[in-house]
CSV table of C-alpha atoms in Angstrom, one decimal:
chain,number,residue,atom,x,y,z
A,1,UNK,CA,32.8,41.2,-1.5
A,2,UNK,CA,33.5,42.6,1.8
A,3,UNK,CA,29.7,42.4,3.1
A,4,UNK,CA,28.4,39.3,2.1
A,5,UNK,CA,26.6,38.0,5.6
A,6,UNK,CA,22.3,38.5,5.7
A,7,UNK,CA,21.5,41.4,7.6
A,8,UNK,CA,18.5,41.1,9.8
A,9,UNK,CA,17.5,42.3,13.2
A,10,UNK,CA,17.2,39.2,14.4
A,11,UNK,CA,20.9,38.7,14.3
A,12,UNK,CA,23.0,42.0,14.5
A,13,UNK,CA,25.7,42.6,12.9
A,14,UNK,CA,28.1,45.5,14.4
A,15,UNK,CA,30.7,44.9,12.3
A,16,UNK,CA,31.9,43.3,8.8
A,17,UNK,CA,34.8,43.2,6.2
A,18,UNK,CA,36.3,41.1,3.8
A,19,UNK,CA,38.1,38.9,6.6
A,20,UNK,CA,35.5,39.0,9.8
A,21,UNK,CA,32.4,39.9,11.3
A,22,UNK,CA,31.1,41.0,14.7
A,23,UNK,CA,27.5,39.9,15.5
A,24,UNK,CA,25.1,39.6,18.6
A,25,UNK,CA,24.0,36.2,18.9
A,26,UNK,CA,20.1,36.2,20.1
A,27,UNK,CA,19.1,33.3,23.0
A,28,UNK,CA,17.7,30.2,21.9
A,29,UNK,CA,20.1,30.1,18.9
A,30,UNK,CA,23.0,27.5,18.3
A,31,UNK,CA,26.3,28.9,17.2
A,32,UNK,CA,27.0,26.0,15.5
A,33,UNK,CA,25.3,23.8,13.0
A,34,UNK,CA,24.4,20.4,14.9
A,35,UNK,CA,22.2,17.1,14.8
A,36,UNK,CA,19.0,18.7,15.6
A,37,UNK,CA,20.1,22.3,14.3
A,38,UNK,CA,21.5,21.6,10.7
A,39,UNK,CA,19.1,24.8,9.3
A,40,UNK,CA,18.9,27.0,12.6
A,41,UNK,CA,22.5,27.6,13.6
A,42,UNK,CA,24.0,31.2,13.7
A,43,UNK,CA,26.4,30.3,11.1
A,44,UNK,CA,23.8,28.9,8.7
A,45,UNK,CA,21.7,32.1,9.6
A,46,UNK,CA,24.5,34.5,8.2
A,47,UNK,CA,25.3,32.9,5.2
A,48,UNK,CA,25.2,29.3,3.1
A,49,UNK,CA,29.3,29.9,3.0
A,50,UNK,CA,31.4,28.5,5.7
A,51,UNK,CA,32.3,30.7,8.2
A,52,UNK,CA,34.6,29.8,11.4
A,53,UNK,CA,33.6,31.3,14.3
A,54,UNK,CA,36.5,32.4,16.7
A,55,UNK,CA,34.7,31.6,20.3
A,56,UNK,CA,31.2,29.4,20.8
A,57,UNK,CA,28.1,30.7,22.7
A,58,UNK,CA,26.1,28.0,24.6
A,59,UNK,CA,22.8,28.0,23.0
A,60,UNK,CA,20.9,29.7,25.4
A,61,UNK,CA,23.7,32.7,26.0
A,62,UNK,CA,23.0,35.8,24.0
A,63,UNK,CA,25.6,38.3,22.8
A,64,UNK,CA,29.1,39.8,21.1
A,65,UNK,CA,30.9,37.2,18.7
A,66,UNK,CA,33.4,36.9,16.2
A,67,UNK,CA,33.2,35.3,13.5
A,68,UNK,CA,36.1,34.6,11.0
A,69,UNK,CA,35.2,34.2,6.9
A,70,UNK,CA,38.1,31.6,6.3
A,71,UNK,CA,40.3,29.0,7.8
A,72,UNK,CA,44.0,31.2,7.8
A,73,UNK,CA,41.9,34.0,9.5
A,74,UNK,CA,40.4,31.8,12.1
A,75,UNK,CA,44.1,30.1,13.1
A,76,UNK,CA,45.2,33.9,13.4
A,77,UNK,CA,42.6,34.9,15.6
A,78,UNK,CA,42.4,31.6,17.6
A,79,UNK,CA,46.5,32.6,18.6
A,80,UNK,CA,45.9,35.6,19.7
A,81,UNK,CA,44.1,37.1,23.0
A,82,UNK,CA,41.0,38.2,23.1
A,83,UNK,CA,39.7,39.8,25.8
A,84,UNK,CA,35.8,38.5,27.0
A,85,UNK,CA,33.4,39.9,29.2
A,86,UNK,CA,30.0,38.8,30.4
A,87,UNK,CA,27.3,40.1,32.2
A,88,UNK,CA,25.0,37.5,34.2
A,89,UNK,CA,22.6,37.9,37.4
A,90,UNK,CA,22.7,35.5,39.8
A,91,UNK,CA,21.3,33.9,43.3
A,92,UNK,CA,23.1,35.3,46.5
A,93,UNK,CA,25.7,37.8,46.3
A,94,UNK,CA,29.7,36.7,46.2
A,95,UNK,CA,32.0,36.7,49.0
A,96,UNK,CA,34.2,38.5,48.4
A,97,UNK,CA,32.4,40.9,46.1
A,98,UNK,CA,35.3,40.6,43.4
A,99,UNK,CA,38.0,38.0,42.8
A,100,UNK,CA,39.3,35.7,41.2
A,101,UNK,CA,37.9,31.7,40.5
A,102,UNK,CA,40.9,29.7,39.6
A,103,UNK,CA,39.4,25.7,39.5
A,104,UNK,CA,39.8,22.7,36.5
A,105,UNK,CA,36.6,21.8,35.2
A,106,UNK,CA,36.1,17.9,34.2
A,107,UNK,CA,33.0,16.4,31.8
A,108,UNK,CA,31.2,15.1,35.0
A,109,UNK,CA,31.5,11.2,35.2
A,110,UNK,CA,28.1,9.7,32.9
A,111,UNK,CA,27.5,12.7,31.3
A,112,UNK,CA,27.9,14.1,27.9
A,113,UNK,CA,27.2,17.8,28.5
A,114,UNK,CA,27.5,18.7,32.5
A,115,UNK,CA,30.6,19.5,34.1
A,116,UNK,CA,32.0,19.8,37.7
A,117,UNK,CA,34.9,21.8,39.4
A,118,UNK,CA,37.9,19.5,40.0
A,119,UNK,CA,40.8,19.2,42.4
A,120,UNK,CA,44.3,20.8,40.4
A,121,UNK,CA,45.8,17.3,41.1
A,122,UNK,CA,42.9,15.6,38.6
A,123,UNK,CA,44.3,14.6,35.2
A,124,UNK,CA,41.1,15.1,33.8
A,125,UNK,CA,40.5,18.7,34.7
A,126,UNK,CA,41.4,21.2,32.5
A,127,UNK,CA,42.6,24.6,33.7
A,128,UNK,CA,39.7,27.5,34.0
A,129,UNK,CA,40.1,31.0,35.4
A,130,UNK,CA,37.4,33.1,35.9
A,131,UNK,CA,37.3,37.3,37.2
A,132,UNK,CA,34.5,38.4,38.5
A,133,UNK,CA,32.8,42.1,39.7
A,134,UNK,CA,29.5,42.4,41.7
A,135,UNK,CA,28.5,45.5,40.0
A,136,UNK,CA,24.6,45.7,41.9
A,137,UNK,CA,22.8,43.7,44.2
A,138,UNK,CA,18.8,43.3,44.7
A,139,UNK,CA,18.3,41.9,47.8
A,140,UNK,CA,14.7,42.0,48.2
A,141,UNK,CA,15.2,38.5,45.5
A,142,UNK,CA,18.3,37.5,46.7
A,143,UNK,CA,20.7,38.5,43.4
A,144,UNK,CA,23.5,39.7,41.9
A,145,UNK,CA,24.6,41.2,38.9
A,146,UNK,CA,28.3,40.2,37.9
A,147,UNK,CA,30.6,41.1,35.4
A,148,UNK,CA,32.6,38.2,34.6
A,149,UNK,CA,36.0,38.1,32.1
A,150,UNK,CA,37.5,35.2,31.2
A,151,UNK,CA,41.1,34.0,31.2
A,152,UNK,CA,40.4,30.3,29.5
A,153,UNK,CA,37.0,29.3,27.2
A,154,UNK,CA,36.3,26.1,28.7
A,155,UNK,CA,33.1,24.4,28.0
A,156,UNK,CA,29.9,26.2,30.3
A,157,UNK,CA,32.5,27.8,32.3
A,158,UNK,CA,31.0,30.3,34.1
A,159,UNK,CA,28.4,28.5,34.5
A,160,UNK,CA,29.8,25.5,36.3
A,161,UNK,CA,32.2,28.2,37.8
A,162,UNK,CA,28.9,30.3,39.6
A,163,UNK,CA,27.5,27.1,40.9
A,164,UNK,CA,30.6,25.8,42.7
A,165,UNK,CA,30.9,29.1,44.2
A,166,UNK,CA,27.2,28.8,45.5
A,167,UNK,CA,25.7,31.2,42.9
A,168,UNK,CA,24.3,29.8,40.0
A,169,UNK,CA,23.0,31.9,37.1
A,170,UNK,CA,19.0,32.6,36.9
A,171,UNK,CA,17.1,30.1,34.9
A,172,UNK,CA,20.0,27.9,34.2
A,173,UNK,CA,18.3,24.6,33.2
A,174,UNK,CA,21.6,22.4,33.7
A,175,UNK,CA,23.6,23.8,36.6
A,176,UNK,CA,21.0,26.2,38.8
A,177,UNK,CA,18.6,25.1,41.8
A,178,UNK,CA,15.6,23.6,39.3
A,179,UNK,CA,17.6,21.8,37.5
A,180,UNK,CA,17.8,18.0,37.4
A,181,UNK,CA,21.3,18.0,37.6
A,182,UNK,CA,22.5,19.9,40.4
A,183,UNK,CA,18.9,20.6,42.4
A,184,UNK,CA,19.3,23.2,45.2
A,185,UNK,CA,16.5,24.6,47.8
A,186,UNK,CA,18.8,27.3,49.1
A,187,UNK,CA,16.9,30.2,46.9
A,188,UNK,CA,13.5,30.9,47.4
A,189,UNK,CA,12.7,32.5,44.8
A,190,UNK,CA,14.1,29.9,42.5
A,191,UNK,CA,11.7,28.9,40.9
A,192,UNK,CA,9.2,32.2,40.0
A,193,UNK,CA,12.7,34.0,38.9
A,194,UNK,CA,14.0,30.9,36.8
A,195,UNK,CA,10.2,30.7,35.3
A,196,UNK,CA,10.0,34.7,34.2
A,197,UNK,CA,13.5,34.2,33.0
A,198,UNK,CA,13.4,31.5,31.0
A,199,UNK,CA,17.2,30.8,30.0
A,200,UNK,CA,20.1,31.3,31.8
A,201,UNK,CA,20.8,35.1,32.0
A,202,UNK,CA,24.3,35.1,30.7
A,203,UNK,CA,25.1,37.8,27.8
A,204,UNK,CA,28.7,38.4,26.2
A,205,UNK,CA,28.7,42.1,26.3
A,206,UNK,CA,32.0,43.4,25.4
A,207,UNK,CA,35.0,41.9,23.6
A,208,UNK,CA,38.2,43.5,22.7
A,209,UNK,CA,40.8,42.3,19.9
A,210,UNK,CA,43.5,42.9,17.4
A,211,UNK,CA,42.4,42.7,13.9
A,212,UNK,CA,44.3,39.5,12.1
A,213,UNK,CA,45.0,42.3,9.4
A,214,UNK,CA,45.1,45.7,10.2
A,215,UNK,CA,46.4,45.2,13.6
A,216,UNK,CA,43.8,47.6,14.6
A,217,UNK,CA,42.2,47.2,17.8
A,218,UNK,CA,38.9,46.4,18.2
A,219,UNK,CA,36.5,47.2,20.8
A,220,UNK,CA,32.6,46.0,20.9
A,221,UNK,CA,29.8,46.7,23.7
A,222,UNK,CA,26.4,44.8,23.3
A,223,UNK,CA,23.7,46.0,25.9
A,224,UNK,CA,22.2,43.4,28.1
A,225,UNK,CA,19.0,42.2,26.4
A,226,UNK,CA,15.4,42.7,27.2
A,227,UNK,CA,14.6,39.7,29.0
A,228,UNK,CA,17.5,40.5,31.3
A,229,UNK,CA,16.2,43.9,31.8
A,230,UNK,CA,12.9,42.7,32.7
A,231,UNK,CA,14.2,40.4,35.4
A,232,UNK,CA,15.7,43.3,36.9
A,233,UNK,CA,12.9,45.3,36.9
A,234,UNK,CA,13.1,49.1,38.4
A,235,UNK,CA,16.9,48.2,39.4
A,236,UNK,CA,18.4,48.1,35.3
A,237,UNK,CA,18.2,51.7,35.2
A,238,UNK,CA,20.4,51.4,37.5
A,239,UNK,CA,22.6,48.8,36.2
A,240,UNK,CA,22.9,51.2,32.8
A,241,UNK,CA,24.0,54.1,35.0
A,242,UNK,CA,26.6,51.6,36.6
A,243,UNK,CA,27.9,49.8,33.2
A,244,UNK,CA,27.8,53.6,31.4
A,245,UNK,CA,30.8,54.1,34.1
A,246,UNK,CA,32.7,51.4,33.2
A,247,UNK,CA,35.1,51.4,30.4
């Protein structure tokens, strides 16, 4: 049957036929099933089938993805572009307001999960190319809030892609300033704003694609979630006026 995932508020689902789905992904929730999360993934969430989803959220990024209900429609999607957008706040404020961040990333030397920026000339670096839009600032806490679309999916991209510009995300417990791994004292604030966030405040709000199928195109817009909002305060009225502009 064409609707056969669990429908709950918990895990949204915008969109569903007999070939995908469309769903918003909550924080705090695994996309994958893994050792630790074998009954708490997304995928196990939706359904006891197996379902192939077409991009991975890290676990602690909210928002828009697509998941495919069988193999041939996963290899489809996988060949074909998608275009990504996220929204995330972060410490300082780029310079130059919008551009372009085109750097490999590398598994960092030791590590299973961090990774680093690498010279183009490294053999273990992988291409990554990242846009990026201020779209508000609040400087009274030294932030920003960028738009950020993806060219490549490499592992914790933005991520690793804001701190090697010198503006990691709020609250990211592996790459911003109270982290163990890559410790910074440059933002005051650090440490009260990482605290009321509590995750990094990265959400996948819009993706556009081609149906394997149809051939339609396909457009989806997630608003940013509360716990972003509260971060912002008085200034996400704002940021809805701003992101209602934008198409």
């Amino acid at each position: 049957c064409s609707s056969d995932l669990r429908r709950s508020p918990e895990v949204p689902v915008l969109y569903e036929d007999q070939y995908i789905a469309v769903c918003v992904k909550p924080s705090d929730m695994v996309t994958h099933p893994t050792h630790g999360h074998l009954d708490d993934s997304l995928l196990t969430f939706l359904s006891e089938r197996t379902l192939h989803p077409v991009m991975r959220l890290d676990r602690q990024t909210s928002g828009l993805i697509v998941i495919a209900k069988n193999g041939y429609i996963h290899d489809r999607m996988v060949r074909s572009p998608i275009e990504k957008k996220y929204i995330g706040i972060n410490y300082g404020t780029y310079t130059p307001e919008e551009g372009i961040i085109d750097m490999p990333i590398k598994r960092r030397e030791g590590s299973v999960m961090i990774r680093d920026c690498t010279t183009k000339d490294d053999p273990k670096g992988r291409d990554a190319v990242t846009h990026y839009k201020t779209i508000l600032k609040l400087p009274e806490d030294d932030l920003s809030v960028v738009i950020y679309k993806l060219e490549t999916g490499r592992c914790h991209q933005i991520r690793v892609h804001s701190l090697y510009s010198g503006h990691p995300l709020v609250g990211d417990g592996l790459y911003g300033p109270n982290s163990v791994d890559n410790p910074s004292s440059l933002f005051k604030n650090s440490k009260r704003l990482d605290a009321s966030m509590g995750r990094q405040a990265l959400h996948a709000m819009s993706l556009v694609f081609t149906h394997p199928v149809t051939n339609e195109e396909m457009r989806f817009r997630s608003n940013i979630p509360s716990d972003m909002r509260s971060l912002l305060g008085s200034s996400a009225d704002a940021l809805d006026e701003i992101l209602g502009d934008l198409k």
